Coordinates of C-alpha atoms in Angstrom, one line a residue:
Chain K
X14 CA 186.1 178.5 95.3
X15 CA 182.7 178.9 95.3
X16 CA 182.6 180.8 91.8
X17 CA 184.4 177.6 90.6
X18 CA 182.0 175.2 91.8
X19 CA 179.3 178.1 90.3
X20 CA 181.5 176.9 86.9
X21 CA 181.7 173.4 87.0
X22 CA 178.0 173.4 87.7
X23 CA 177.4 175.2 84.6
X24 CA 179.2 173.0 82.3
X25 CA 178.1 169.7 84.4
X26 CA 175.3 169.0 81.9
X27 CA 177.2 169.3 78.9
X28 CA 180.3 167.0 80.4
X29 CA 177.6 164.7 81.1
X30 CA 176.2 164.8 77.4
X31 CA 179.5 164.0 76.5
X32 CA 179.9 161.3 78.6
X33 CA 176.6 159.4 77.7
X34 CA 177.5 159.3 74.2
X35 CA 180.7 157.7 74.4
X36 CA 179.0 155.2 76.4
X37 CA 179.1 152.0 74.5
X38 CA 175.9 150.0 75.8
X39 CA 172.8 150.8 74.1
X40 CA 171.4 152.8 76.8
X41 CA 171.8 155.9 78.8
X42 CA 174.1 156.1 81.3
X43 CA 176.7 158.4 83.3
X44 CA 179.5 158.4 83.7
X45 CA 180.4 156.3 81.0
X46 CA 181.3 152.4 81.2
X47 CA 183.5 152.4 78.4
X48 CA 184.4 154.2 75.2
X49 CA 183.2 154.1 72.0
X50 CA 182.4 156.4 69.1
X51 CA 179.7 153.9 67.4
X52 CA 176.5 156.1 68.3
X53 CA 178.0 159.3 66.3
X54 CA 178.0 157.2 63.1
X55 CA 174.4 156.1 64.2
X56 CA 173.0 159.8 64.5
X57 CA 174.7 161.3 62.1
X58 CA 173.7 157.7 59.7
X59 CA 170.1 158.4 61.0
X60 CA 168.3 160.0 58.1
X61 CA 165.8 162.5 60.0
X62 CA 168.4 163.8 62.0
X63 CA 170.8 164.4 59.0
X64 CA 167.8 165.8 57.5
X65 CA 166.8 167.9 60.4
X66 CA 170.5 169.1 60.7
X67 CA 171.1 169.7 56.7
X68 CA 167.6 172.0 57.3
X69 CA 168.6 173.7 60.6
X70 CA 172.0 174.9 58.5
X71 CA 169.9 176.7 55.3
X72 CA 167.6 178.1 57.7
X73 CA 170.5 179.3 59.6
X74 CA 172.4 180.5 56.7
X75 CA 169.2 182.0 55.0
X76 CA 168.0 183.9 58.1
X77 CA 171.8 185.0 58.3
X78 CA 171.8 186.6 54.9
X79 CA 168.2 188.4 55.3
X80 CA 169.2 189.8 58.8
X81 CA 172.3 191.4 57.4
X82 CA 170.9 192.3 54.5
X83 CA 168.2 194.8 57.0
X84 CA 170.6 195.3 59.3
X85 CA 173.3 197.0 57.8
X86 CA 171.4 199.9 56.2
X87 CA 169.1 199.8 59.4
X88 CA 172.7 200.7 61.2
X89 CA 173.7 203.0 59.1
X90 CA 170.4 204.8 59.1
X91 CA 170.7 204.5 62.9
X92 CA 174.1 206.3 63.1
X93 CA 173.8 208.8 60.4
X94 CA 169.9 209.9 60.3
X95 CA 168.6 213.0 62.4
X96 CA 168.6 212.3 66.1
X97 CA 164.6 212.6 65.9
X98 CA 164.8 210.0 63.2
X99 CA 167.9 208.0 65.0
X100 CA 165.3 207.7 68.5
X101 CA 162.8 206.4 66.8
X102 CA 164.4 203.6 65.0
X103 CA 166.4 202.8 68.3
X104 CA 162.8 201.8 70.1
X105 CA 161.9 200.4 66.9
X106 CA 164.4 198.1 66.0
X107 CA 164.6 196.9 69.6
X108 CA 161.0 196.3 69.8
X109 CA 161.1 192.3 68.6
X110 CA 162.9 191.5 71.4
X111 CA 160.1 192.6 73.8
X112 CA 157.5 190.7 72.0
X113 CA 157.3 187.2 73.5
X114 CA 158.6 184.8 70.3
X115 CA 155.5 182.7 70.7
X116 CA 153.3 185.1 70.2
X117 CA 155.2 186.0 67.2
X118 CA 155.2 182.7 66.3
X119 CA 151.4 182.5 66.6
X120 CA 150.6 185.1 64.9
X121 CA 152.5 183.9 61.9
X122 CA 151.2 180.7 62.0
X123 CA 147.6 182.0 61.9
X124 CA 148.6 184.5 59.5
X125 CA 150.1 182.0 57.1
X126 CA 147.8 178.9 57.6
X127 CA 144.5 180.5 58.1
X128 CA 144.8 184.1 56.7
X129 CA 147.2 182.9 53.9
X130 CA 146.3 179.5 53.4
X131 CA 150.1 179.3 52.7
X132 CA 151.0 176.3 54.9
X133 CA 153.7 176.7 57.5
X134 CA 157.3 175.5 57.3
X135 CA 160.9 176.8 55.8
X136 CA 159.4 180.8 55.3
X137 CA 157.8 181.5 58.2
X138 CA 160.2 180.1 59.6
X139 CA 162.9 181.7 58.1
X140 CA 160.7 185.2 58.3
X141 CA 159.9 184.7 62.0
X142 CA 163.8 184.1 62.8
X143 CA 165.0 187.0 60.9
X144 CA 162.6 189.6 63.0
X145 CA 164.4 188.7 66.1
X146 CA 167.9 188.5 64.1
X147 CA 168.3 191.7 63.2
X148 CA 167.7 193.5 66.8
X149 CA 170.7 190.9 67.5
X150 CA 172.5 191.9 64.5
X151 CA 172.2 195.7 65.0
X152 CA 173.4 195.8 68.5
X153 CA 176.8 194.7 67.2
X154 CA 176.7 196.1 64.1
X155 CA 175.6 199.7 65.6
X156 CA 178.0 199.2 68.4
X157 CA 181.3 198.6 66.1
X158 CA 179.9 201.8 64.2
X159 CA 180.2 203.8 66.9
X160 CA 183.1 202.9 68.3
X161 CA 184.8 203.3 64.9
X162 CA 187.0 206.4 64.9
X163 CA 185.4 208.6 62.4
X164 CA 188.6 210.6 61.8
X165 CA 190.1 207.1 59.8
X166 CA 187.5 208.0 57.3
X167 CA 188.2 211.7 56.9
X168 CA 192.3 211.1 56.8
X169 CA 191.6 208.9 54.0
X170 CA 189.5 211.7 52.4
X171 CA 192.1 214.2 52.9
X172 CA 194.8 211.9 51.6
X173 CA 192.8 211.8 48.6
X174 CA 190.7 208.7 48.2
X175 CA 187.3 208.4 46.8
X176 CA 184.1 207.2 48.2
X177 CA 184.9 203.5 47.0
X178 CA 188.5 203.5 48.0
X179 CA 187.3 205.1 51.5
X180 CA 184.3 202.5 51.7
X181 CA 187.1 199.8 49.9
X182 CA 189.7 200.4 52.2
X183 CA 189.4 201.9 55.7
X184 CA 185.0 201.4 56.3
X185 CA 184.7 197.4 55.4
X186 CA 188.0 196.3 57.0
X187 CA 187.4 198.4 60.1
X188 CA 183.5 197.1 60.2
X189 CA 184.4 193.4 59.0
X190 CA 184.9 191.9 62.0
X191 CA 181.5 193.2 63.3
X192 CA 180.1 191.7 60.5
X193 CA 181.5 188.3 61.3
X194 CA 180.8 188.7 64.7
X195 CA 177.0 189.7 63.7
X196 CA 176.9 186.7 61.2
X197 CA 178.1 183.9 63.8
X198 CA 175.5 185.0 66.3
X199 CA 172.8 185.4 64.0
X200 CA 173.4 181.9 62.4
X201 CA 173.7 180.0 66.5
X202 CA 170.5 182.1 67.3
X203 CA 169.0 180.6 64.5
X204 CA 170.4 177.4 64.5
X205 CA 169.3 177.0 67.9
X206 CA 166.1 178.3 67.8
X207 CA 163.0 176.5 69.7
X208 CA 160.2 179.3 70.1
X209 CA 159.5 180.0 66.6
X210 CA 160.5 176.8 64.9
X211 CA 158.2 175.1 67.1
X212 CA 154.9 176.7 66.4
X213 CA 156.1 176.5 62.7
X214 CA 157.7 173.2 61.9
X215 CA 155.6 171.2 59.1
X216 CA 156.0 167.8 58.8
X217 CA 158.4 167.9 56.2
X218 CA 160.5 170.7 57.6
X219 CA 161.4 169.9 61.3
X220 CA 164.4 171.8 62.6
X221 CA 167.8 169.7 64.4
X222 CA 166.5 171.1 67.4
X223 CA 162.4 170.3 67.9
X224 CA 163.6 166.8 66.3
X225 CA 165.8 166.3 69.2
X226 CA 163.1 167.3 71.1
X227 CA 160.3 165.3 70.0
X228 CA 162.9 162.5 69.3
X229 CA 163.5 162.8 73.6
X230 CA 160.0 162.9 74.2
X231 CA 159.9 159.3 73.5
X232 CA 163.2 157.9 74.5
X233 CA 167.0 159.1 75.3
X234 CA 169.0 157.0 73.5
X235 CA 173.1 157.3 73.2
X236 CA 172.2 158.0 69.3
X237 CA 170.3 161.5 70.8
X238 CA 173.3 162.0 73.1
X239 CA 175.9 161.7 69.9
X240 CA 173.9 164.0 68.1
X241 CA 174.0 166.8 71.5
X242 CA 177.5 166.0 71.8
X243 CA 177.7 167.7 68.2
X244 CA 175.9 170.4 69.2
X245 CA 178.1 170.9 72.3
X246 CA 181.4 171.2 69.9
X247 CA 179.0 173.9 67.5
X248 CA 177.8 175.6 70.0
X249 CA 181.4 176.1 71.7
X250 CA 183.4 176.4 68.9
X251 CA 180.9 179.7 67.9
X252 CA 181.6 181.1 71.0
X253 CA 185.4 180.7 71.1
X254 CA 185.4 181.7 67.4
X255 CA 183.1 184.9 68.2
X256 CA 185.3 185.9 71.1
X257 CA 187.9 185.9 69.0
X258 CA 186.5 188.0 65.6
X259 CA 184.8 190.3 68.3
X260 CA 181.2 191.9 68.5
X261 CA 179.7 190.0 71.4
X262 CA 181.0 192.3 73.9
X263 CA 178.8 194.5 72.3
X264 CA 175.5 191.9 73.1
X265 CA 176.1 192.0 77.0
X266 CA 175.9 195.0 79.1
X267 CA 173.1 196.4 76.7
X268 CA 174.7 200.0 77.3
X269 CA 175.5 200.4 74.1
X270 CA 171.4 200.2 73.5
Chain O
X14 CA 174.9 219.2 52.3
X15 CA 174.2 217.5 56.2
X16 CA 170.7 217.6 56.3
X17 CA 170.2 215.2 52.9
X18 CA 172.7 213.2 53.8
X19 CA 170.6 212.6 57.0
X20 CA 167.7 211.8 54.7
X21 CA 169.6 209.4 52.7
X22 CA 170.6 208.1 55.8
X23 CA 166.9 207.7 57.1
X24 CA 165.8 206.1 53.5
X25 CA 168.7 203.1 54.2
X26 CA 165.8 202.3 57.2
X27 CA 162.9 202.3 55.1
X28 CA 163.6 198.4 54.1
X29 CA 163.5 196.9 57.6
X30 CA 160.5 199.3 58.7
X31 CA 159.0 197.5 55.9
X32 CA 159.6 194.0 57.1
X33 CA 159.0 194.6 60.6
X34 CA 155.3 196.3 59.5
X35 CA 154.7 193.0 57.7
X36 CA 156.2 190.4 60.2
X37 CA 155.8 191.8 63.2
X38 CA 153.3 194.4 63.4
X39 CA 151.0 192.5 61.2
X40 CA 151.4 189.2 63.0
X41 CA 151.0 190.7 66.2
X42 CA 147.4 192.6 65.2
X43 CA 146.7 188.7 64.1
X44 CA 147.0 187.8 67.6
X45 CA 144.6 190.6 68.3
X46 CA 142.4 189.9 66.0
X47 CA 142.5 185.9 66.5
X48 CA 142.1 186.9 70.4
X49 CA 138.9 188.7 70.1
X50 CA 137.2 186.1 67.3
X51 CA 134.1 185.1 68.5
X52 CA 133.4 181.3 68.8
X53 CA 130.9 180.7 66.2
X54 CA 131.9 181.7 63.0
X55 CA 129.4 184.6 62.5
X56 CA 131.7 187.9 62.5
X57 CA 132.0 190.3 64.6
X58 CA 134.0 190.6 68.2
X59 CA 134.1 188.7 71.0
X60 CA 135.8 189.0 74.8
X61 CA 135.1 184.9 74.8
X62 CA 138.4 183.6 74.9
X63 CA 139.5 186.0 77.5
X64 CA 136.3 185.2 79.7
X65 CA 137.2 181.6 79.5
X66 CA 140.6 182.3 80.3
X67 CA 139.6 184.4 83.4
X68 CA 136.7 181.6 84.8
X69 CA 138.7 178.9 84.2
X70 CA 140.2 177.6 87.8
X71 CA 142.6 175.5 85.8
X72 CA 143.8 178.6 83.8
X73 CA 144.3 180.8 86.8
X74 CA 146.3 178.3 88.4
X75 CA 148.5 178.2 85.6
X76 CA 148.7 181.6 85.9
X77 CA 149.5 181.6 89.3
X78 CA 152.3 178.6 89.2
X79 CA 154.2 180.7 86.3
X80 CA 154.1 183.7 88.8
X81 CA 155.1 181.5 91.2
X82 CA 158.3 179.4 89.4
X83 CA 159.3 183.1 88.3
X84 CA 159.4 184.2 92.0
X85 CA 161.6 180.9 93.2
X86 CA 163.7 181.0 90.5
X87 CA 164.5 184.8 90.9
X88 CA 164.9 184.4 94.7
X89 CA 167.5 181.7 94.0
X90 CA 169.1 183.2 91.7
X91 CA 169.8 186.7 93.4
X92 CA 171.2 184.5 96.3
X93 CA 173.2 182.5 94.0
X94 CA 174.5 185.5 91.8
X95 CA 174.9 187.9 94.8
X96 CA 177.9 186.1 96.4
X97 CA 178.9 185.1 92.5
X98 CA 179.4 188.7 91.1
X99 CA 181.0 189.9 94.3
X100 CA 183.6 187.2 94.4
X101 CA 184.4 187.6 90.8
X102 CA 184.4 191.5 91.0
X103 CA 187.0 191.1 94.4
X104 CA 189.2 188.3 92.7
X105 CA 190.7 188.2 89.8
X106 CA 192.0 184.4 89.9
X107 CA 189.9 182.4 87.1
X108 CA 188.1 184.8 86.2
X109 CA 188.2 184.2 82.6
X110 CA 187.7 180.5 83.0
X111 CA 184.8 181.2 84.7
X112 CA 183.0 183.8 82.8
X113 CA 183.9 181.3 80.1
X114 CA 181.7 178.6 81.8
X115 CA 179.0 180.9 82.5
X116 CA 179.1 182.4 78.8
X117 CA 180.1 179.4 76.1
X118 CA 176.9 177.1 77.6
X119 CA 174.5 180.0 76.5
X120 CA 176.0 179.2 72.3
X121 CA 174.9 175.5 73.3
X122 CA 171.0 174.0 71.8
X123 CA 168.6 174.5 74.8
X124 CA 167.6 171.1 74.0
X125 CA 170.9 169.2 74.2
X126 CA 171.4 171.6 78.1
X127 CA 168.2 170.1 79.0
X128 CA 169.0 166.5 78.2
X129 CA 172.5 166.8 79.3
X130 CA 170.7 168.0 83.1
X131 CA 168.2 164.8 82.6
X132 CA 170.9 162.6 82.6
X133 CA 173.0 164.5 85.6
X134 CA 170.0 164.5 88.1
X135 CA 169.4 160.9 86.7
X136 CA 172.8 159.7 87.7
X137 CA 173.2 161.9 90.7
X138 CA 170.1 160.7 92.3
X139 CA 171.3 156.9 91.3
X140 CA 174.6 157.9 92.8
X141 CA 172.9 158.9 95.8
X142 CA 170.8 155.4 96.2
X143 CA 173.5 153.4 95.7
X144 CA 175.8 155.3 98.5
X145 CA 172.6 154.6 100.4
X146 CA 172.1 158.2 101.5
X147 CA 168.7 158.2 100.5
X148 CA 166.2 155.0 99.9
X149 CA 164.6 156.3 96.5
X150 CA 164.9 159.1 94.3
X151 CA 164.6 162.4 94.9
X152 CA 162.1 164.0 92.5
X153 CA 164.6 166.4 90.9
X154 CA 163.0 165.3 87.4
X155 CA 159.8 166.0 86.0
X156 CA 158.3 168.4 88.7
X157 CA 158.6 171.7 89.9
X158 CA 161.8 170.9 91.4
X159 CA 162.8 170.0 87.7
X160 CA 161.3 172.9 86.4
X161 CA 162.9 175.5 89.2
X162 CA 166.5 173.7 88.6
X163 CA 166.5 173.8 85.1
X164 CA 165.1 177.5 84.7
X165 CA 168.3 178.3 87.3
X166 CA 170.8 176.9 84.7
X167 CA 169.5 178.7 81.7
X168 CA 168.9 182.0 83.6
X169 CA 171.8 182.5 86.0
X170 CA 174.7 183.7 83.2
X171 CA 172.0 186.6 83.0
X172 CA 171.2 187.5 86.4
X173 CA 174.8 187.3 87.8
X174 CA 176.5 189.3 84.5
X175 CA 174.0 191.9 84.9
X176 CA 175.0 191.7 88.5
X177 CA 178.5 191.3 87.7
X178 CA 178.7 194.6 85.5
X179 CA 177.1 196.6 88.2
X180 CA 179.2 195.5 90.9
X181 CA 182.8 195.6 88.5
X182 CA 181.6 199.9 88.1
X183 CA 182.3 200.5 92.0
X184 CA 186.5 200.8 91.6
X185 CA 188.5 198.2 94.0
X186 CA 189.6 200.8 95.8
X187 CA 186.0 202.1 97.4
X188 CA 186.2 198.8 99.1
X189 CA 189.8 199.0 100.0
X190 CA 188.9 202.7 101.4
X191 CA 186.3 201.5 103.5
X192 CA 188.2 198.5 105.4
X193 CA 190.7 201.2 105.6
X194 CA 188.5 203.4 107.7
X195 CA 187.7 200.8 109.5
X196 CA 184.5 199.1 108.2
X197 CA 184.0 195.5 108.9
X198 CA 183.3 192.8 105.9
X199 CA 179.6 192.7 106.8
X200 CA 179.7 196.6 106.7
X201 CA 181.7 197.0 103.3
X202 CA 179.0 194.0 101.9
X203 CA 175.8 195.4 103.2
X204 CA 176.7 199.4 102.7
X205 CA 178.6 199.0 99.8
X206 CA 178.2 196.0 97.6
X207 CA 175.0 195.5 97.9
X208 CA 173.5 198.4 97.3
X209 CA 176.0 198.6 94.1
X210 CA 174.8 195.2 92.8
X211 CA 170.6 196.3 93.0
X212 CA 170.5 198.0 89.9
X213 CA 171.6 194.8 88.3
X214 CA 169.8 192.3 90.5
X215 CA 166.4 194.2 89.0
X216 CA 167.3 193.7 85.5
X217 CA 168.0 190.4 86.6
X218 CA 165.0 189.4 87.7
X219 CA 162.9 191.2 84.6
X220 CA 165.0 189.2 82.8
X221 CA 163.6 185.8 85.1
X222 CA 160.5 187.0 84.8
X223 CA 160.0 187.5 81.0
X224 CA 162.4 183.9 80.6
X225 CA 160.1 181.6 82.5
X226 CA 157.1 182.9 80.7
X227 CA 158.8 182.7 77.0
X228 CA 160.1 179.1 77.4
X229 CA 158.4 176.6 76.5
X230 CA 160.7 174.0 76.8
X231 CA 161.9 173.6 80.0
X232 CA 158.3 173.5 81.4
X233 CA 157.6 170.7 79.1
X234 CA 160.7 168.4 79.3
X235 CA 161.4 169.0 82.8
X236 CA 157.8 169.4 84.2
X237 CA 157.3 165.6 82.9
X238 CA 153.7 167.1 81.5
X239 CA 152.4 167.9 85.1
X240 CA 154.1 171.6 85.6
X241 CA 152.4 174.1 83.3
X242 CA 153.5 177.4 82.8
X243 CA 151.8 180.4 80.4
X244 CA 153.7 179.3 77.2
X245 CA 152.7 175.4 78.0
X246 CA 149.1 176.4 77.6
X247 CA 149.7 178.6 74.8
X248 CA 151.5 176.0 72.4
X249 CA 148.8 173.3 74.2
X250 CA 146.2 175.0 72.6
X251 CA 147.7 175.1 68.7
X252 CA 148.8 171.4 69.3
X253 CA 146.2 169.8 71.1
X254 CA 142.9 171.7 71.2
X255 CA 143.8 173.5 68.5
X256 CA 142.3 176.9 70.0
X257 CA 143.6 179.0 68.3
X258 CA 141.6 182.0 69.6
X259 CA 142.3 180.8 73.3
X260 CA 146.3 180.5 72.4
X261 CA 146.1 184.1 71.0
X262 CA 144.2 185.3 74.1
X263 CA 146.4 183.8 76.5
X264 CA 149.4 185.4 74.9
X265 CA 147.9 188.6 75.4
X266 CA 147.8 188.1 78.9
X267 CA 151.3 187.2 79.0
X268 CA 152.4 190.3 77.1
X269 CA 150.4 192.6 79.3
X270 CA 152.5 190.9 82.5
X271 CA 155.7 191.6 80.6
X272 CA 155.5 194.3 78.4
X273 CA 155.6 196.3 82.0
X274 CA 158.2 195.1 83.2
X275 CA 160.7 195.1 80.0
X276 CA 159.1 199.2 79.9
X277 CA 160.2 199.9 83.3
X278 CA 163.5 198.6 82.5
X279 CA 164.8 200.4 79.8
X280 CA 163.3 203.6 81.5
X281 CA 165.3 202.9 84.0
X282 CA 168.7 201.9 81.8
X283 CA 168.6 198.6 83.6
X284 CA 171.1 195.9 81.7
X285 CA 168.4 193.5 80.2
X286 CA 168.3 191.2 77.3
X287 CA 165.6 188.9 76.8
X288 CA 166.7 185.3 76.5
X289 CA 167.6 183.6 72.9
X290 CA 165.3 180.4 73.7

């Protein structure tokens, strides 16, 4: 009883989110006195939220691609080097998560702006994102290596298949899911990112979520409401959709560390 | 044959020691670097920004308040998760559907949680007025009450599945075994339970600690501008001041008071992970 109230506490604000933007008058208000889907056409009509959104997804998909693209070898490295080797790069690839992201964010904004003179925006963004990524991305990646039965591999080998058909075959299938799993995180991390983006965002390149942000800090409007309610279906539908291809189990815990 | 496979192996790491030397490592020795600059622009090193930092009252208090919120909110939350990961450990009914609730809000825009709790404590406290229970509103919004609540919701799937997983290792039956021999509830929960959940009540609260001071945004929209925290003054001085040498020194301070704590955890195995936002 109790742990269900815990629950419906939980999901309370994002009900309520729900209910606002369904809420015909032009004005905040829960729960709702009527229904009416007008305020989805506004934000998704509004042209800096559709830009902020379009931007949120290639950052998203963009950090996605770099952090897989360090974090497979970085895996593989981690399962297969020397133990010495395999220590080391444990602490090491953990190590972005204990650095605060603002301070990483700091730093590359006076790295890019003042050391640089690069301006800030879509790459330091896109940079900053991807440190923390692929700590994210190795956990499960790592995690699915390990618990993939090694003696798949060698029955193929002793049946007679090659490296490729080994790698084509039993490796990619068995790791695929972990892949997925790594990919869906990676991209919700990044897509809703506030740390980094923050300290980072250029005029011309504000992420979905500090435009909802500074967009609130001057009113709350059903239109901002529509917009969360979007968010709300993302954000759950990546959750059901990664509990189903796997590799968050391997996120909580942290045994698997 | 082994051994240079192993070094192959260790070569396959060799791309993301390279981007972590340039986009971390390097970033971070900026920090450093920007912390110690002196304020004139004649070169050289300088202890200025900390010194401020350290003789401001205003600072200190800052300083003092995050230590503070992080203290409330971790309180709370051990007596909120407590009961939480005991019940859930004990019975099985709903349990999916409620680690689902606790789980699928953390895959949800910080953002869109906060606003979605604006407009909850907004309606609750109009709900309140118009029942007449209470003649104005309470200020849940845009204090430190605002500010403790909201950290609670972002923070408790943490503490109470640490808690959770440290509790669900004692098998059912230890607890079955002891109101067996006779223990009473209060016995089997104080001798038993409790002791099983610490481990994961410490990670829990590393894991409050280091959240409240690497959030900036719950500080800022549910603080209404008047509850500052470490990260508040931090992004306040590349916004407004632009300070950049204070912002830099002031993060140093706040990874000195966490770097500690995330060391002692993983030296002592606990289950942390810091949060996403």
């Amino acid at each position: 009883m109790f742990n269900l109230v815990v629950a419906l506490a939980l999901l309370a604000p994002l009900a309520v989110v729900i209910g606002v933007s369904v809420n015909p008058e032009p004005y905040t208000v829960f729960p709702p006195q009527g229904f009416s889907l007008r305020w989805f056409s506004a934000a998704l009509g509004d042209s800096s939220f559709r830009g902020s959104l379009i931007l949120s997804v290639e950052i998203g998909l963009v950090v996605t691609l770099a952090t897989l693209a360090l974090a497979l070898p970085a895996s593989v490295a981690l399962l297969r080097a020397h133990p010495a080797m395999s220590r080391f790069l444990a602490a090491t690839l953990i190590s972005p998560l204990a650095i605060p992201e603002i301070m990483l964010a700091l730093g590359l904004l006076v790295l890019f702006s003042q050391r640089l003179h690069a301006g800030v925006g879509f790459v330091p963004i896109v940079l900053g994102q991807t440190v923390v990524g692929v700590p994210l991305a190795v956990q499960i990646l790592a995690g699915a290596m390990i618990s993939a039965d090694p003696s798949l591999e060698e029955a193929a080998r002793t049946l007679g298949a090659g490296t490729w058909n080994v790698a084509r075959h039993v490796t990619i299938p068995l790791l695929l899911p972990a892949v997925l799993g790594a990919s869906l995180f990676v991209f919700i991390f990044s897509f809703d990112n506030i740390n980094i983006s923050l300290f980072l965002t250029s005029p011309g390149s504000v992420t979905l979520p500090i435009q909802m942000f500074q967009y609130l800090t001057y009113r709350a409007d059903p239109t901002v409401a529509a917009m969360s309610t979007v968010l709300v279906a993302i954000g759950v539908a990546a959750f059901v959709l990664g509990a189903r291809v796997g590799g968050v189990k391997y996120l909580s815990g942290g045994d698997r560390r | 044959m082994a051994l240079s496979r192993r070094r192959v192996a260790s070569l396959l790491a060799l791309p993301i020691l390279a981007y972590l030397i340039a986009f971390l490592v390097a970033p971070v020795v900026t920090v450093i670097q920007s912390s110690l600059q002196p304020t004139e622009s004649h070169g050289g090193v300088s202890l200025g920004s900390y010194i401020a930092f350290f003789s401001s009252g205003y600072d200190l208090r800052v300083l003092f308040s995050t230590f503070i919120i992080g203290l409330v909110v971790s309180a709370l939350l051990v007596i909120l998760s407590c009961p939480f990961a005991y019940l859930l450990s004990t019975r099985p009914a709903f349990r999916r559907t409620i680690l689902f609730a606790v789980v699928a809000p953390m895959f949800v825009n910080a953002v869109v949680r906060i606003f979605g709790l604006e407009e909850l404590l907004t309606a609750l406290n109009g709900g309140l007025i118009r029942m007449h229970l209470i003649p104005s509103p309470l200020p849940l919004l845009y204090s430190n009450y605002g500010v403790v609540i909201g950290f609670i919701l972002f923070l408790f799937p943490y503490m109470a599945l640490t808690t959770y997983a440290s509790i669900a290792s004692v098998p059912a039956e230890v607890f079955e075994a002891a109101q067996t021999l006779g223990a009473s509830r209060f016995a089997v929960l104080r001798l038993i339970a409790f002791p099983a959940m610490v481990p994961g009540i410490a990670g829990g609260t590393i894991i409050t600690f280091t959240g409240v001071m690497g959030s900036y945004i719950v500080p800022s929209m549910l603080g209404g501008g008047r509850v500052n925290t470490l990260p508040v003054l931090i992004y306040n001085s590349v916004s407004e001041t632009v300070d950049w040498s204070a912002g830099s020194a002031i993060s140093i301070v706040l990874v000195a008071l966490t770097l500690p704590m995330l060391y002692l955890a993983s030296r002592r195995g606990l289950g942390t992970r810091t949060a996403a936002w």
